[in-house]
One Martini backbone bead per residue (centre of mass of N, CA, C, O) as a GRO file, in nm:
protein
  364
    1MET     BB    1   0.175   2.555  -2.304
    2SER     BB    2   0.360   2.848  -2.411
    3THR     BB    3   0.587   3.033  -2.650
    4THR     BB    4   0.743   3.361  -2.648
    5THR     BB    5   1.019   3.317  -2.731
    6ASP     BB    6   1.144   3.391  -2.398
    7VAL     BB    7   0.836   3.320  -2.325
    8THR     BB    8   0.637   3.169  -2.075
    9ILE     BB    9   0.314   3.033  -2.086
   10THR     BB   10   0.053   2.999  -1.823
   11ALA     BB   11  -0.245   2.795  -1.755
   12THR     BB   12  -0.455   2.799  -1.451
   13PRO     BB   13  -0.695   2.637  -1.303
   14LEU     BB   14  -0.905   2.710  -1.032
   15GLU     BB   15  -1.015   2.632  -0.739
   16PRO     BB   16  -1.236   2.695  -0.505
   17GLY     BB   17  -1.133   2.978  -0.338
   18ILE     BB   18  -0.855   3.076  -0.176
   19HIS     BB   19  -0.566   3.238  -0.306
   20GLU     BB   20  -0.247   3.283  -0.335
   21ALA     BB   21  -0.016   3.475  -0.452
   22PRO     BB   22   0.226   3.451  -0.649
   23ILE     BB   23   0.545   3.473  -0.690
   24GLY     BB   24   0.581   3.806  -0.825
   25VAL     BB   25   0.337   3.961  -0.742
   26PRO     BB   26   0.249   4.253  -0.693
   27ALA     BB   27   0.110   4.432  -0.451
   28ALA     BB   28  -0.107   4.592  -0.642
   29ALA     BB   29  -0.233   4.294  -0.737
   30SER     BB   30  -0.275   4.072  -0.493
   31ALA     BB   31  -0.567   4.141  -0.401
   32ARG     BB   32  -0.686   4.005  -0.685
   33TRP     BB   33  -0.565   3.711  -0.618
   34ALA     BB   34  -0.640   3.714  -0.291
   35ARG     BB   35  -0.945   3.568  -0.312
   36ASP     BB   36  -1.294   3.520  -0.298
   37ASP     BB   37  -1.471   3.378  -0.596
   38GLY     BB   38  -1.649   3.167  -0.543
   39SER     BB   39  -1.811   3.034  -0.841
   40ALA     BB   40  -1.604   3.124  -1.011
   41LEU     BB   41  -1.408   3.112  -1.305
   42VAL     BB   42  -1.051   3.054  -1.274
   43THR     BB   43  -0.758   3.192  -1.443
   44GLU     BB   44  -0.414   3.160  -1.444
   45TYR     BB   45  -0.175   3.385  -1.574
   46LEU     BB   46   0.180   3.327  -1.670
   47ALA     BB   47   0.491   3.499  -1.722
   48HIS     BB   48   0.814   3.355  -1.811
   49GLU     BB   49   1.114   3.312  -1.813
   50ALA     BB   50   1.276   3.112  -1.982
   51GLY     BB   51   1.380   2.852  -1.764
   52THR     BB   52   1.240   3.013  -1.525
   53ASP     BB   53   1.082   3.172  -1.229
   54ARG     BB   54   1.052   3.446  -1.363
   55VAL     BB   55   0.819   3.695  -1.334
   56LEU     BB   56   0.672   3.918  -1.587
   57ALA     BB   57   0.359   3.830  -1.590
   58GLY     BB   58  -0.017   3.873  -1.537
   59ALA     BB   59  -0.343   3.711  -1.498
   60ARG     BB   60  -0.688   3.706  -1.427
   61VAL     BB   61  -0.964   3.493  -1.528
   62ARG     BB   62  -1.314   3.556  -1.516
   63ARG     BB   63  -1.620   3.361  -1.471
   64ARG     BB   64  -1.930   3.294  -1.504
   65PRO     BB   65  -2.120   3.062  -1.497
   66HIS     BB   66  -2.287   2.992  -1.806
   67THR     BB   67  -2.092   3.176  -1.974
   68ALA     BB   68  -1.926   3.409  -2.238
   69SER     BB   69  -1.736   3.563  -2.015
   70ALA     BB   70  -1.439   3.741  -2.006
   71VAL     BB   71  -1.222   3.871  -1.720
   72ILE     BB   72  -0.983   4.073  -1.667
   73THR     BB   73  -0.763   4.059  -1.372
   74GLY     BB   74  -0.474   4.174  -1.216
   75ALA     BB   75  -0.289   4.301  -1.413
   76PHE     BB   76   0.068   4.252  -1.499
   77ALA     BB   77   0.410   4.412  -1.524
   78VAL     BB   78   0.729   4.409  -1.502
   79GLU     BB   79   1.010   4.548  -1.490
   80GLY     BB   80   1.152   4.549  -1.822
   81ALA     BB   81   1.238   4.434  -2.139
   82ASP     BB   82   0.991   4.199  -2.128
   83ARG     BB   83   0.711   4.341  -2.060
   84GLU     BB   84   0.555   4.368  -2.329
   85ARG     BB   85   0.587   4.068  -2.432
   86ALA     BB   86   0.451   3.935  -2.187
   87LEU     BB   87   0.172   4.078  -2.213
   88GLU     BB   88   0.117   3.987  -2.506
   89GLY     BB   89   0.119   3.689  -2.439
   90ILE     BB   90  -0.114   3.675  -2.244
   91VAL     BB   91  -0.326   3.795  -2.434
   92GLU     BB   92  -0.312   3.580  -2.648
   93ARG     BB   93  -0.392   3.336  -2.466
   94ILE     BB   94  -0.673   3.455  -2.395
   95VAL     BB   95  -0.784   3.469  -2.674
   96GLU     BB   96  -0.728   3.179  -2.767
   97ASP     BB   97  -0.923   3.062  -2.542
   98ALA     BB   98  -1.187   3.216  -2.614
   99ARG     BB   99  -1.213   3.117  -2.908
  100ALA     BB  100  -1.232   2.818  -2.833
  101LEU     BB  101  -1.510   2.898  -2.663
  102GLY     BB  102  -1.684   3.097  -2.834
  103GLU     BB  103  -1.611   3.392  -2.765
  104PRO     BB  104  -1.687   3.748  -2.846
  105LEU     BB  105  -1.540   3.856  -2.580
  106ILE     BB  106  -1.320   4.078  -2.378
  107LYS     BB  107  -1.254   4.187  -2.061
  108TRP     BB  108  -1.127   4.472  -1.864
  109GLU     BB  109  -1.012   4.523  -1.536
  110ALA     BB  110  -0.945   4.832  -1.398
  111LEU     BB  111  -0.737   5.080  -1.250
  112VAL     BB  112  -0.627   5.394  -1.218
  113VAL     BB  113  -0.339   5.280  -1.103
  114ASP     BB  114  -0.272   5.143  -1.331
  115GLU     BB  115  -0.006   5.095  -1.585
  116LEU     BB  116  -0.161   4.973  -1.789
  117ASP     BB  117  -0.264   4.954  -2.161
  118PRO     BB  118  -0.530   4.815  -2.314
  119ALA     BB  119  -0.500   4.959  -2.594
  120GLY     BB  120  -0.223   4.821  -2.674
  121GLN     BB  121  -0.429   4.531  -2.670
  122GLY     BB  122  -0.720   4.615  -2.832
  123PHE     BB  123  -0.873   4.791  -2.639
  124ARG     BB  124  -1.178   4.945  -2.534
  125PRO     BB  125  -1.374   5.166  -2.376
  126LEU     BB  126  -1.597   5.170  -2.156
  127ALA     BB  127  -1.862   5.299  -2.030
  128GLN     BB  128  -1.913   5.478  -1.769
  129PRO     BB  129  -2.080   5.434  -1.496
  130HIS     BB  130  -2.304   5.464  -1.286
  131HIS     BB  131  -2.282   5.576  -0.949
  132SER     BB  132  -2.473   5.315  -0.754
  133GLY     BB  133  -2.242   5.143  -0.608
  134ALA     BB  134  -2.102   4.866  -0.554
  135GLY     BB  135  -1.858   4.844  -0.820
  136THR     BB  136  -1.896   5.170  -0.946
  137GLU     BB  137  -1.649   5.306  -0.902
  138PRO     BB  138  -1.444   5.539  -1.063
  139HIS     BB  139  -1.171   5.360  -1.031
  140ILE     BB  140  -1.328   5.174  -1.223
  141LEU     BB  141  -1.243   5.005  -1.522
  142GLY     BB  142  -1.353   4.940  -1.876
  143TRP     BB  143  -1.280   4.692  -2.115
  144VAL     BB  144  -1.294   4.594  -2.478
  145ARG     BB  145  -1.284   4.297  -2.690
  146ASP     BB  146  -1.352   4.202  -2.999
  147LEU     BB  147  -1.380   3.874  -3.179
  148VAL     BB  148  -1.645   3.984  -3.328
  149GLU     BB  149  -1.871   4.110  -3.541
  150TRP     BB  150  -2.051   4.362  -3.325
  151PRO     BB  151  -2.267   4.574  -3.361
  152ARG     BB  152  -2.321   4.830  -3.104
  153ALA     BB  153  -2.473   4.985  -2.850
  154GLU     BB  154  -2.369   5.170  -2.563
  155HIS     BB  155  -2.470   5.172  -2.214
  156PRO     BB  156  -2.479   5.276  -1.916
  157TYR     BB  157  -2.434   5.146  -1.620
  158TYR     BB  158  -2.676   5.001  -1.362
  159ARG     BB  159  -2.701   4.973  -1.018
  160GLN     BB  160  -2.848   4.853  -0.768
  161THR     BB  161  -2.921   4.994  -0.434
  162THR     BB  162  -3.052   4.720  -0.366
  163GLU     BB  163  -3.157   4.384  -0.298
  164PHE     BB  164  -3.481   4.441  -0.453
  165THR     BB  165  -3.442   4.651  -0.721
  166CYS     BB  166  -3.413   4.496  -1.012
  167GLY     BB  167  -3.652   4.586  -1.160
  168GLY     BB  168  -3.608   4.897  -1.169
  169ALA     BB  169  -3.313   4.870  -1.295
  170ALA     BB  170  -3.393   4.714  -1.553
  171VAL     BB  171  -3.576   4.928  -1.679
  172LEU     BB  172  -3.363   5.148  -1.701
  173LEU     BB  173  -3.191   4.989  -1.897
  174ALA     BB  174  -3.398   4.937  -2.119
  175LEU     BB  175  -3.461   5.243  -2.183
  176GLY     BB  176  -3.166   5.307  -2.260
  177ALA     BB  177  -3.159   5.106  -2.496
  178ALA     BB  178  -3.427   5.238  -2.623
  179GLY     BB  179  -3.352   5.573  -2.607
  180THR     BB  180  -3.473   5.633  -2.286
  181SER     BB  181  -3.323   5.795  -2.050
  182LEU     BB  182  -3.350   5.828  -1.670
  183LEU     BB  183  -3.042   5.892  -1.656
  184GLY     BB  184  -2.785   6.053  -1.463
  185PRO     BB  185  -2.550   6.232  -1.269
  186ASP     BB  186  -2.768   6.203  -1.038
  187ARG     BB  187  -2.783   5.979  -0.782
  188ARG     BB  188  -3.040   6.052  -0.643
  189ALA     BB  189  -3.231   6.050  -0.883
  190ASN     BB  190  -3.168   5.763  -0.974
  191ARG     BB  191  -3.283   5.627  -0.724
  192LEU     BB  192  -3.569   5.748  -0.741
  193ALA     BB  193  -3.631   5.609  -1.003
  194GLU     BB  194  -3.587   5.310  -0.916
  195LEU     BB  195  -3.806   5.326  -0.675
  196ASP     BB  196  -4.045   5.400  -0.853
  197VAL     BB  197  -4.065   5.166  -1.027
  198TRP     BB  198  -4.083   4.956  -0.806
  199ARG     BB  199  -4.336   5.059  -0.641
  200THR     BB  200  -4.531   5.011  -0.907
  201ALA     BB  201  -4.444   4.671  -0.913
  202THR     BB  202  -4.459   4.568  -0.635
  203ASN     BB  203  -4.512   4.260  -0.410
  204MET     BB  204  -4.336   4.242  -0.169
  205PRO     BB  205  -4.044   4.288  -0.303
  206ALA     BB  206  -4.132   4.184  -0.566
  207CYS     BB  207  -4.152   4.168  -0.922
  208ASP     BB  208  -4.389   4.094  -1.125
  209PRO     BB  209  -4.446   4.062  -1.468
  210TYR     BB  210  -4.709   4.240  -1.479
  211ALA     BB  211  -4.621   4.472  -1.316
  212LEU     BB  212  -4.368   4.551  -1.467
  213ALA     BB  213  -4.512   4.572  -1.748
  214THR     BB  214  -4.688   4.817  -1.666
  215ALA     BB  215  -4.464   5.018  -1.601
  216VAL     BB  216  -4.306   5.008  -1.879
  217THR     BB  217  -4.553   5.082  -2.058
  218ARG     BB  218  -4.591   5.375  -1.932
  219LEU     BB  219  -4.311   5.468  -1.991
  220ALA     BB  220  -4.287   5.419  -2.287
  221ALA     BB  221  -4.525   5.606  -2.368
  222ARG     BB  222  -4.410   5.866  -2.238
  223HIS     BB  223  -4.094   5.835  -2.380
  224GLY     BB  224  -4.161   5.604  -2.610
  225ALA     BB  225  -4.193   5.394  -2.863
  226ARG     BB  226  -4.327   5.069  -2.747
  227THR     BB  227  -4.380   4.730  -2.756
  228VAL     BB  228  -4.557   4.519  -2.532
  229GLU     BB  229  -4.470   4.192  -2.413
  230VAL     BB  230  -4.589   3.885  -2.241
  231TYR     BB  231  -4.436   3.597  -2.078
  232LEU     BB  232  -4.642   3.342  -1.905
  233ASP     BB  233  -4.653   2.987  -1.823
  234THR     BB  234  -4.893   3.070  -1.600
  235ASP     BB  235  -5.189   3.094  -1.389
  236ASP     BB  236  -5.035   3.132  -1.145
  237PRO     BB  237  -4.897   3.261  -0.896
  238VAL     BB  238  -4.592   3.443  -0.831
  239LEU     BB  239  -4.348   3.480  -0.607
  240LEU     BB  240  -4.473   3.283  -0.338
  241GLU     BB  241  -4.281   3.054  -0.209
  242HIS     BB  242  -4.206   3.203   0.074
  243LEU     BB  243  -4.505   3.153   0.152
  244ASP     BB  244  -4.751   3.045   0.428
  245ASP     BB  245  -4.983   3.245   0.423
  246ALA     BB  246  -5.293   3.265   0.304
  247ASP     BB  247  -5.357   3.568   0.309
  248GLU     BB  248  -5.103   3.669   0.166
  249ILE     BB  249  -5.127   3.515  -0.087
  250ALA     BB  250  -5.402   3.623  -0.177
  251LEU     BB  251  -5.316   3.911  -0.205
  252ARG     BB  252  -5.089   3.866  -0.414
  253ALA     BB  253  -5.275   3.744  -0.621
  254ASP     BB  254  -5.468   4.001  -0.653
  255LEU     BB  255  -5.233   4.191  -0.750
  256GLN     BB  256  -5.187   4.022  -1.017
  257GLU     BB  257  -5.460   4.052  -1.132
  258LEU     BB  258  -5.458   4.352  -1.154
  259ALA     BB  259  -5.210   4.366  -1.351
  260ALA     BB  260  -5.356   4.217  -1.577
  261LEU     BB  261  -5.577   4.405  -1.625
  262ASP     BB  262  -5.397   4.656  -1.692
  263LEU     BB  263  -5.277   4.525  -1.950
  264ASP     BB  264  -5.547   4.498  -2.101
  265ALA     BB  265  -5.618   4.808  -2.086
  266LEU     BB  266  -5.340   4.873  -2.253
  267GLY     BB  267  -5.297   4.631  -2.486
  268VAL     BB  268  -5.132   4.387  -2.384
  269GLN     BB  269  -4.965   4.115  -2.457
  270ARG     BB  270  -5.056   3.778  -2.327
  271HIS     BB  271  -4.868   3.514  -2.292
  272ARG     BB  272  -4.895   3.152  -2.205
  273SER     BB  273  -4.641   3.084  -2.329
  274ARG     BB  274  -4.329   2.953  -2.398
  275LEU     BB  275  -4.026   3.115  -2.444
  276SER     BB  276  -3.770   3.061  -2.625
  277MET     BB  277  -3.426   3.138  -2.639
  278THR     BB  278  -3.419   3.147  -2.939
  279ASP     BB  279  -3.648   3.350  -2.977
  280LEU     BB  280  -3.529   3.562  -2.803
  281ALA     BB  281  -3.254   3.609  -2.966
  282ARG     BB  282  -3.418   3.690  -3.226
  283ALA     BB  283  -3.555   3.934  -3.117
  284VAL     BB  284  -3.315   4.090  -3.009
  285GLY     BB  285  -3.167   4.088  -3.287
  286ASP     BB  286  -3.417   4.277  -3.409
  287GLY     BB  287  -3.441   4.509  -3.134
  288ALA     BB  288  -3.521   4.397  -2.876
  289ILE     BB  289  -3.614   4.427  -2.533
  290ALA     BB  290  -3.527   4.233  -2.229
  291LEU     BB  291  -3.697   4.093  -1.955
  292LEU     BB  292  -3.556   3.866  -1.708
  293LEU     BB  293  -3.650   3.590  -1.523
  294ILE     BB  294  -3.422   3.472  -1.278
  295ASP     BB  295  -3.171   3.243  -1.167
  296LEU     BB  296  -2.882   3.280  -0.955
  297THR     BB  297  -2.746   3.014  -0.917
  298SER     BB  298  -2.575   2.970  -1.181
  299LEU     BB  299  -2.399   3.239  -1.141
  300ILE     BB  300  -2.362   3.285  -0.785
  301ASP     BB  301  -2.496   3.088  -0.586
  302ASP     BB  302  -2.812   3.222  -0.566
  303PRO     BB  303  -3.132   3.148  -0.461
  304THR     BB  304  -3.276   3.399  -0.675
  305PRO     BB  305  -3.470   3.610  -0.777
  306HIS     BB  306  -3.428   3.791  -1.108
  307TRP     BB  307  -3.356   4.090  -1.291
  308VAL     BB  308  -3.277   4.131  -1.640
  309THR     BB  309  -3.111   4.267  -1.941
  310ALA     BB  310  -3.166   4.237  -2.293
  311LEU     BB  311  -3.000   4.402  -2.555
  312THR     BB  312  -2.862   4.187  -2.746
  313ALA     BB  313  -2.774   3.979  -3.056
  314ARG     BB  314  -2.567   3.696  -3.181
  315GLY     BB  315  -2.751   3.465  -3.254
  316ASP     BB  316  -2.709   3.279  -2.945
  317LEU     BB  317  -2.594   3.553  -2.838
  318VAL     BB  318  -2.648   3.715  -2.533
  319LEU     BB  319  -2.672   4.053  -2.409
  320ILE     BB  320  -2.611   4.147  -2.066
  321ASP     BB  321  -2.767   4.322  -1.787
  322ASP     BB  322  -2.675   4.316  -1.443
  323PRO     BB  323  -2.770   4.495  -1.160
  324TRP     BB  324  -2.583   4.279  -1.000
  325VAL     BB  325  -2.307   4.301  -0.753
  326GLU     BB  326  -2.074   4.064  -0.619
  327THR     BB  327  -1.841   4.176  -0.416
  328SER     BB  328  -1.778   3.933  -0.223
  329ILE     BB  329  -1.638   3.793  -0.506
  330GLY     BB  330  -1.502   4.038  -0.689
  331GLU     BB  331  -1.703   4.207  -0.824
  332SER     BB  332  -1.795   4.420  -1.100
  333TRP     BB  333  -1.931   4.590  -1.353
  334VAL     BB  334  -1.752   4.445  -1.566
  335VAL     BB  335  -1.912   4.168  -1.533
  336THR     BB  336  -2.235   4.273  -1.560
  337HIS     BB  337  -2.152   4.405  -1.815
  338GLU     BB  338  -2.188   4.260  -2.101
  339LEU     BB  339  -2.319   3.975  -2.078
  340VAL     BB  340  -2.264   3.656  -2.200
  341VAL     BB  341  -2.527   3.434  -2.323
  342ARG     BB  342  -2.658   3.140  -2.409
  343ALA     BB  343  -2.943   3.010  -2.495
  344GLU     BB  344  -2.909   2.731  -2.376
  345GLN     BB  345  -2.842   2.847  -2.072
  346LEU     BB  346  -3.112   3.013  -2.047
  347GLU     BB  347  -3.313   2.784  -2.015
  348SER     BB  348  -3.209   2.734  -1.692
  349ILE     BB  349  -3.225   3.046  -1.592
  350VAL     BB  350  -3.514   3.129  -1.718
  351THR     BB  351  -3.632   3.058  -1.407
  352TRP     BB  352  -3.899   2.957  -1.162
  353GLY     BB  353  -3.997   2.772  -0.921
  354SER     BB  354  -4.186   2.543  -1.110
  355GLY     BB  355  -4.063   2.662  -1.399
  356TYR     BB  356  -4.130   2.931  -1.479
  357ARG     BB  357  -4.162   3.193  -1.729
  358GLY     BB  358  -4.039   3.546  -1.742
  359VAL     BB  359  -4.118   3.785  -2.009
  360ILE     BB  360  -4.015   4.113  -2.139
  361LEU     BB  361  -4.107   4.293  -2.439
  362LEU     BB  362  -3.942   4.555  -2.629
  363LYS     BB  363  -4.060   4.665  -2.925
  364PRO     BB  364  -4.008   4.850  -3.225
   0.00000   0.00000   0.00000
């Protein structure tokens, strides 16, 4: 507990589950307080008039497990003379807690109808995402406040439009970060671009590392100069764990072999070694863009293989765009855009199946 003049600030970590909004939370914010947050780590911040139960302001802060990204959501301040001081006290406490955890930034999810001004609390607006699916609607706004010096270029976020086209969406995000965006204001054209990348790399329905690397190599060559390298520390076919039919497994294995031959013909270096996440952070910090094959279990409790894009890094902190938004547990694009994960945590996240690791680097 901390006190700012006559305002008392409390921070309460919440257990998983659905929680009722505390008394005093305005109806406009209560829906973002009383919901199932799944596996998210949620802390409830409230500002009270000192010595009373009167709520002056509040906010919920959510984090995906194993990440270093705090997101303010459901922030409010009631009308009255103490409104600004109470809100400032809430934000100061959130910043203090984030600094203590070594987090480099805090994001703020706001709605167009919200009355609060994050800019007045030191936040700057994030680029509005491409409206590409649930959680990216135009009424959802994003703000960010950097807690460390971290110069970086920001690129509009894109959410995959199906449950299985993460590879295609991750490639579009990677090309955008590399300076060659294939995305624009036309939602239909963006979806077709996503599906086009996916269909050239899919092993039905997943995209294996070699096929996805082939697709991104050809696109990079067509739209801009980038050197592609692939790391896959197994000689066995991958992403086939869900299959039990021998003929189907053989077919998928042959398709992956063909993708490997395509990479060799394109002159792409295929590393059979395991890339450490410290080395990944170093490469991304030096200007590479990376596509990472991850296990979603650690992030949203969903045991699914998935592709994400690493955009930049600062030391061991890697900035990631995840094209999947888990709206069923209250996520929006503000959570999955500019998601920070430490290299140490990525060691267990960037893996699948028997423990193999797939990484595609787009090097400058």
